[in-house]
PDB file of C-alpha atoms in Angstrom:
ATOM      1  CA  UNK O 951      12.695   2.168  -4.029  1.00 76.00           C
ATOM      2  CA  UNK O 952      11.409  -2.069  -4.023  1.00 79.00           C
ATOM      3  CA  UNK O 953      14.450  -3.469  -3.753  1.00 85.00           C
ATOM      4  CA  UNK O 954      14.951  -1.434  -0.354  1.00 88.00           C
ATOM      5  CA  UNK O 955      11.613  -2.345   0.500  1.00 89.00           C
ATOM      6  CA  UNK O 956      11.302  -6.145  -0.670  1.00 91.00           C
ATOM      7  CA  UNK O 957      14.947  -6.198   1.593  1.00 93.00           C
ATOM      8  CA  UNK O 958      13.191  -5.175   4.899  1.00 93.00           C
ATOM      9  CA  UNK O 959       9.719  -7.342   4.234  1.00 94.00           C
ATOM     10  CA  UNK O 960      12.418 -10.149   3.746  1.00 94.00           C
ATOM     11  CA  UNK O 961      13.715  -9.685   7.150  1.00 94.00           C
ATOM     12  CA  UNK O 962      10.358  -9.470   9.017  1.00 94.00           C
ATOM     13  CA  UNK O 963       9.526 -12.632   7.125  1.00 94.00           C
ATOM     14  CA  UNK O 964      12.598 -14.054   8.488  1.00 93.00           C
ATOM     15  CA  UNK O 965      11.398 -13.109  11.670  1.00 92.00           C
ATOM     16  CA  UNK O 966       8.199 -14.495  11.608  1.00 91.00           C
ATOM     17  CA  UNK O 967       7.735 -16.975  14.816  1.00 89.00           C
ATOM     18  CA  UNK O 968       3.638 -17.768  14.480  1.00 86.00           C
ATOM     19  CA  UNK O 969       2.872 -21.090  13.200  1.00 92.00           C
ATOM     20  CA  UNK O 970       0.128 -19.572  10.723  1.00 95.00           C
ATOM     21  CA  UNK O 971       1.241 -17.747   7.134  1.00 96.00           C
ATOM     22  CA  UNK O 972       1.973 -13.829   7.473  1.00 97.00           C
ATOM     23  CA  UNK O 973      -0.949 -12.151   6.337  1.00 98.00           C
ATOM     24  CA  UNK O 974       0.420  -9.512   4.109  1.00 98.00           C
ATOM     25  CA  UNK O 975      -2.269  -6.919   2.800  1.00 98.00           C
ATOM     26  CA  UNK O 976      -0.471  -4.757   0.005  1.00 98.00           C
ATOM     27  CA  UNK O 977      -3.143  -2.217  -1.289  1.00 98.00           C
ATOM     28  CA  UNK O 978      -2.859   0.332  -4.535  1.00 94.00           C
ATOM     29  CA  UNK O 979      -1.330  -2.484  -5.794  1.00 95.00           C
ATOM     30  CA  UNK O 980      -1.709  -1.114  -9.471  1.00 92.00           C
ATOM     31  CA  UNK O 981       0.526  -2.691 -12.307  1.00 93.00           C
ATOM     32  CA  UNK O 982       2.124  -5.398  -9.792  1.00 95.00           C
ATOM     33  CA  UNK O 983       6.034  -3.618  -9.346  1.00 93.00           C
ATOM     34  CA  UNK O 984       5.391  -4.607  -5.868  1.00 95.00           C
ATOM     35  CA  UNK O 985       4.315  -8.140  -6.101  1.00 96.00           C
ATOM     36  CA  UNK O 986       6.923  -8.553  -9.021  1.00 96.00           C
ATOM     37  CA  UNK O 987       9.672  -8.025  -7.108  1.00 94.00           C
ATOM     38  CA  UNK O 988       8.282 -10.035  -3.476  1.00 95.00           C
ATOM     39  CA  UNK O 989       7.383 -13.175  -5.325  1.00 96.00           C
ATOM     40  CA  UNK O 990      10.753 -14.987  -5.464  1.00 95.00           C
ATOM     41  CA  UNK O 991      10.635 -14.071  -1.594  1.00 94.00           C
ATOM     42  CA  UNK O 992       7.111 -14.884  -1.007  1.00 96.00           C
ATOM     43  CA  UNK O 993       7.296 -18.225  -2.917  1.00 95.00           C
ATOM     44  CA  UNK O 994       9.950 -19.754  -0.434  1.00 93.00           C
ATOM     45  CA  UNK O 995       7.841 -18.487   3.080  1.00 94.00           C
ATOM     46  CA  UNK O 996       4.460 -19.627   4.265  1.00 94.00           C
ATOM     47  CA  UNK O 997       2.490 -15.902   4.101  1.00 97.00           C
ATOM     48  CA  UNK O 998      -1.706 -15.365   2.336  1.00 97.00           C
ATOM     49  CA  UNK O 999      -0.857 -12.509  -0.102  1.00 98.00           C
ATOM     50  CA  UNK O1000      -4.053  -9.877  -0.343  1.00 98.00           C
ATOM     51  CA  UNK O1001      -2.965  -8.189  -4.020  1.00 98.00           C
ATOM     52  CA  UNK O1002      -5.952  -4.788  -3.880  1.00 98.00           C
ATOM     53  CA  UNK O1003      -6.555  -2.379  -6.178  1.00 96.00           C
ATOM     54  CA  UNK O1004      -9.323  -0.113  -7.211  1.00 94.00           C
ATOM     55  CA  UNK O1005      -9.000  -0.838 -11.060  1.00 93.00           C
ATOM     56  CA  UNK O1006     -10.694  -3.983 -12.269  1.00 94.00           C
ATOM     57  CA  UNK O1007      -8.637  -3.849 -15.258  1.00 94.00           C
ATOM     58  CA  UNK O1008      -5.406  -3.152 -12.844  1.00 95.00           C
ATOM     59  CA  UNK O1009      -6.530  -6.826 -10.603  1.00 97.00           C
ATOM     60  CA  UNK O1010      -7.542  -8.714 -13.960  1.00 97.00           C
ATOM     61  CA  UNK O1011      -4.026  -7.866 -15.505  1.00 97.00           C
ATOM     62  CA  UNK O1012      -2.678  -9.019 -11.817  1.00 97.00           C
ATOM     63  CA  UNK O1013      -4.642 -12.354 -12.095  1.00 97.00           C
ATOM     64  CA  UNK O1014      -3.138 -13.422 -15.746  1.00 97.00           C
ATOM     65  CA  UNK O1015       0.559 -12.048 -14.601  1.00 97.00           C
ATOM     66  CA  UNK O1016       0.582 -13.816 -11.392  1.00 97.00           C
ATOM     67  CA  UNK O1017      -1.556 -16.822 -11.937  1.00 96.00           C
ATOM     68  CA  UNK O1018       1.458 -19.154 -10.680  1.00 96.00           C
ATOM     69  CA  UNK O1019       1.138 -17.562  -7.304  1.00 96.00           C
ATOM     70  CA  UNK O1020      -1.130 -19.812  -5.271  1.00 95.00           C
ATOM     71  CA  UNK O1021      -0.794 -18.105  -2.367  1.00 97.00           C
ATOM     72  CA  UNK O1022      -2.772 -14.426  -3.575  1.00 97.00           C
ATOM     73  CA  UNK O1023      -6.608 -13.400  -3.502  1.00 97.00           C
ATOM     74  CA  UNK O1024      -7.352 -10.919  -5.545  1.00 98.00           C
ATOM     75  CA  UNK O1025      -9.655  -8.105  -4.956  1.00 98.00           C
ATOM     76  CA  UNK O1026     -10.908  -4.702  -5.012  1.00 97.00           C
ATOM     77  CA  UNK O1027     -10.217  -2.133  -2.087  1.00 97.00           C
ATOM     78  CA  UNK O1028     -10.969   1.112  -2.259  1.00 95.00           C
ATOM     79  CA  UNK O1029      -8.378   3.507  -0.012  1.00 95.00           C
ATOM     80  CA  UNK O1030     -11.169   6.288   0.296  1.00 93.00           C
ATOM     81  CA  UNK O1031     -14.180   4.416   1.418  1.00 95.00           C
ATOM     82  CA  UNK O1032     -15.244   2.328   4.742  1.00 96.00           C
ATOM     83  CA  UNK O1033     -12.726  -0.783   4.204  1.00 97.00           C
ATOM     84  CA  UNK O1034     -15.153  -3.259   6.538  1.00 97.00           C
ATOM     85  CA  UNK O1035     -17.791  -2.751   4.236  1.00 97.00           C
ATOM     86  CA  UNK O1036     -15.826  -3.934   1.076  1.00 97.00           C
ATOM     87  CA  UNK O1037     -15.236  -7.139   3.233  1.00 97.00           C
ATOM     88  CA  UNK O1038     -11.695  -6.079   5.152  1.00 98.00           C
ATOM     89  CA  UNK O1039     -12.468  -6.961   9.100  1.00 97.00           C
ATOM     90  CA  UNK O1040     -10.057  -5.450  11.557  1.00 98.00           C
ATOM     91  CA  UNK O1041      -6.839  -6.867  12.864  1.00 98.00           C
ATOM     92  CA  UNK O1042      -7.490  -9.476   9.753  1.00 97.00           C
ATOM     93  CA  UNK O1043      -3.723  -8.584   9.097  1.00 98.00           C
ATOM     94  CA  UNK O1044      -0.417  -8.608   9.779  1.00 98.00           C
ATOM     95  CA  UNK O1045       1.577  -6.109   7.137  1.00 97.00           C
ATOM     96  CA  UNK O1046       0.391  -3.358   4.994  1.00 98.00           C
ATOM     97  CA  UNK O1047       1.938  -2.505   1.940  1.00 97.00           C
ATOM     98  CA  UNK O1048       1.946   0.295  -0.472  1.00 95.00           C
ATOM     99  CA  UNK O1049       3.953   1.615  -2.791  1.00 92.00           C
ATOM    100  CA  UNK O1050       2.747   5.149  -4.168  1.00 85.00           C
ATOM    101  CA  UNK O1051      -0.482   4.602  -3.786  1.00 89.00           C
ATOM    102  CA  UNK O1052      -0.966   6.602  -0.133  1.00 90.00           C
ATOM    103  CA  UNK O1053      -0.561   9.725  -2.131  1.00 81.00           C
ATOM    104  CA  UNK O1054      -3.906   9.193  -4.201  1.00 79.00           C
ATOM    105  CA  UNK O1055      -6.242   9.008  -1.325  1.00 84.00           C
ATOM    106  CA  UNK O1056      -8.426  12.344  -0.196  1.00 82.00           C
ATOM    107  CA  UNK O1057      -7.161  12.404   3.133  1.00 86.00           C
ATOM    108  CA  UNK O1058      -4.553  10.321   4.340  1.00 87.00           C
ATOM    109  CA  UNK O1059      -5.236  11.058   8.318  1.00 90.00           C
ATOM    110  CA  UNK O1060      -8.937   8.437   7.388  1.00 93.00           C
ATOM    111  CA  UNK O1061      -7.051   5.653   5.001  1.00 94.00           C
ATOM    112  CA  UNK O1062      -4.051   5.319   7.452  1.00 96.00           C
ATOM    113  CA  UNK O1063      -6.227   4.888  10.473  1.00 97.00           C
ATOM    114  CA  UNK O1064      -8.137   2.534   8.148  1.00 97.00           C
ATOM    115  CA  UNK O1065      -5.257   0.373   7.840  1.00 98.00           C
ATOM    116  CA  UNK O1066      -3.879   1.424  11.137  1.00 98.00           C
ATOM    117  CA  UNK O1067      -7.396  -0.936  12.095  1.00 98.00           C
ATOM    118  CA  UNK O1068      -7.173  -3.850  10.092  1.00 98.00           C
ATOM    119  CA  UNK O1069      -3.335  -4.475  11.405  1.00 98.00           C
ATOM    120  CA  UNK O1070      -2.502  -6.913  14.005  1.00 97.00           C
ATOM    121  CA  UNK O1071      -1.441  -5.590  16.963  1.00 95.00           C
ATOM    122  CA  UNK O1072       2.215  -5.939  16.694  1.00 93.00           C
ATOM    123  CA  UNK O1073       1.305  -5.354  12.425  1.00 96.00           C
ATOM    124  CA  UNK O1074       3.812  -3.031   9.848  1.00 96.00           C
ATOM    125  CA  UNK O1075       3.020  -0.810   7.809  1.00 97.00           C
ATOM    126  CA  UNK O1076       5.888  -0.701   5.087  1.00 95.00           C
ATOM    127  CA  UNK O1077       5.263   1.853   2.127  1.00 94.00           C
ATOM    128  CA  UNK O1078       7.372   4.002   0.234  1.00 90.00           C
ATOM    129  CA  UNK O1079       5.531   7.184  -0.970  1.00 88.00           C
ATOM    130  CA  UNK O1080       7.195  10.281  -3.039  1.00 76.00           C
ATOM    131  CA  UNK O1081       8.091  13.295  -0.720  1.00 77.00           C
ATOM    132  CA  UNK O1082       9.184  15.767  -2.925  1.00 70.00           C
ATOM    133  CA  UNK O1083       7.819  15.787  -6.126  1.00 67.00           C
ATOM    134  CA  UNK O1084      11.052  15.754  -9.295  1.00 65.00           C
ATOM    135  CA  UNK O1085      10.489  17.593 -12.457  1.00 65.00           C
ATOM    136  CA  UNK O1086      10.082  14.221 -13.982  1.00 66.00           C
ATOM    137  CA  UNK O1087       6.312  13.529 -11.574  1.00 62.00           C
ATOM    138  CA  UNK O1088       4.936  16.689 -12.454  1.00 62.00           C
ATOM    139  CA  UNK O1089       5.437  16.362 -16.624  1.00 59.00           C
ATOM    140  CA  UNK O1090       3.910  12.084 -15.919  1.00 60.00           C
ATOM    141  CA  UNK O1091       1.301  12.708 -14.242  1.00 59.00           C
ATOM    142  CA  UNK O1092       0.725  15.885 -13.343  1.00 58.00           C
ATOM    143  CA  UNK O1093      -2.516  15.823 -15.912  1.00 55.00           C
ATOM    144  CA  UNK O1094      -3.523  12.973 -14.575  1.00 57.00           C
ATOM    145  CA  UNK O1095      -6.357  13.734 -12.098  1.00 56.00           C
ATOM    146  CA  UNK O1096      -5.896  11.328  -9.066  1.00 60.00           C
ATOM    147  CA  UNK O1097      -2.962  13.150  -9.217  1.00 54.00           C
ATOM    148  CA  UNK O1098      -4.471  16.132  -7.732  1.00 53.00           C
ATOM    149  CA  UNK O1099      -7.303  14.071  -5.967  1.00 57.00           C
ATOM    150  CA  UNK O1100      -6.845  14.905  -1.739  1.00 54.00           C
ATOM    151  CA  UNK O1101      -8.553  16.953  -0.079  1.00 49.00           C
ATOM    152  CA  UNK O1102      -8.112  20.992  -0.727  1.00 45.00           C
ATOM    153  CA  UNK O1103      -6.966  20.514   3.270  1.00 48.00           C
ATOM    154  CA  UNK O1104      -4.661  17.989   2.869  1.00 49.00           C
ATOM    155  CA  UNK O1105      -3.137  19.940  -1.064  1.00 50.00           C
ATOM    156  CA  UNK O1106      -0.263  21.528  -1.609  1.00 50.00           C
ATOM    157  CA  UNK O1107      -0.776  23.694  -4.923  1.00 49.00           C
ATOM    158  CA  UNK O1108       2.702  22.883  -5.831  1.00 59.00           C
ATOM    159  CA  UNK O1109       2.640  19.325  -4.994  1.00 61.00           C
ATOM    160  CA  UNK O1110      -0.087  16.520  -4.262  1.00 65.00           C
ATOM    161  CA  UNK O1111       3.333  14.679  -2.506  1.00 74.00           C
ATOM    162  CA  UNK O1112       3.844  15.262   1.017  1.00 79.00           C
ATOM    163  CA  UNK O1113       6.850  15.949   2.817  1.00 81.00           C
ATOM    164  CA  UNK O1114       8.549  12.989   5.597  1.00 86.00           C
ATOM    165  CA  UNK O1115       7.820  15.054   8.261  1.00 88.00           C
ATOM    166  CA  UNK O1116       3.701  15.245   6.965  1.00 87.00           C
ATOM    167  CA  UNK O1117       3.299  11.405   6.662  1.00 90.00           C
ATOM    168  CA  UNK O1118       4.846  10.727   9.986  1.00 93.00           C
ATOM    169  CA  UNK O1119       2.615  13.242  11.508  1.00 93.00           C
ATOM    170  CA  UNK O1120      -0.498  11.568   9.899  1.00 91.00           C
ATOM    171  CA  UNK O1121       1.092   8.012  11.228  1.00 95.00           C
ATOM    172  CA  UNK O1122       1.142   9.407  14.623  1.00 95.00           C
ATOM    173  CA  UNK O1123      -2.247  10.571  14.111  1.00 93.00           C
ATOM    174  CA  UNK O1124      -3.597   7.771  12.712  1.00 94.00           C
ATOM    175  CA  UNK O1125      -2.327   5.771  15.759  1.00 94.00           C
ATOM    176  CA  UNK O1126       0.997   3.629  14.138  1.00 95.00           C
ATOM    177  CA  UNK O1127       4.055   3.896  16.545  1.00 92.00           C
ATOM    178  CA  UNK O1128       7.900   3.246  16.206  1.00 90.00           C
ATOM    179  CA  UNK O1129       7.895   5.243  12.777  1.00 83.00           C
TER     180      UNK O1129
END
């Protein structure tokens, strides 16, 4: 899935026409798997990349792992809290990326609204999420508290994963177009 997302991001960066670097925010970056796949593409482009996670441990490890990339800023971001209070101003980024991070949010509507707010007009949200929980996922993640973290109004007792139709509805509610 990272390869698919990377191809899409490459196409977007190839069509970048502004005279400034493309500003990219990756949320819930965790172990850095997406950045690992993207870094060869990003190294040859004019970008400002902000790698975020709620975990300081993941950020410290990522700083070490990606220390050779001078276009990356590493900082904490809690997707369930006010972005401006965490130093993320509205209309700051051209792209927001997420890989298996949004399903952990307490409220998809609120988180997607926050992401929409930090995007510049015409900005792009690109994310990958499980929409149908495979059997292995419950075995691997099912005992983790955060796997079942969402508010009860958004949570299925069968799975914390949202179906693609639900994601589309949440995206529309948050103001996204061209879904």
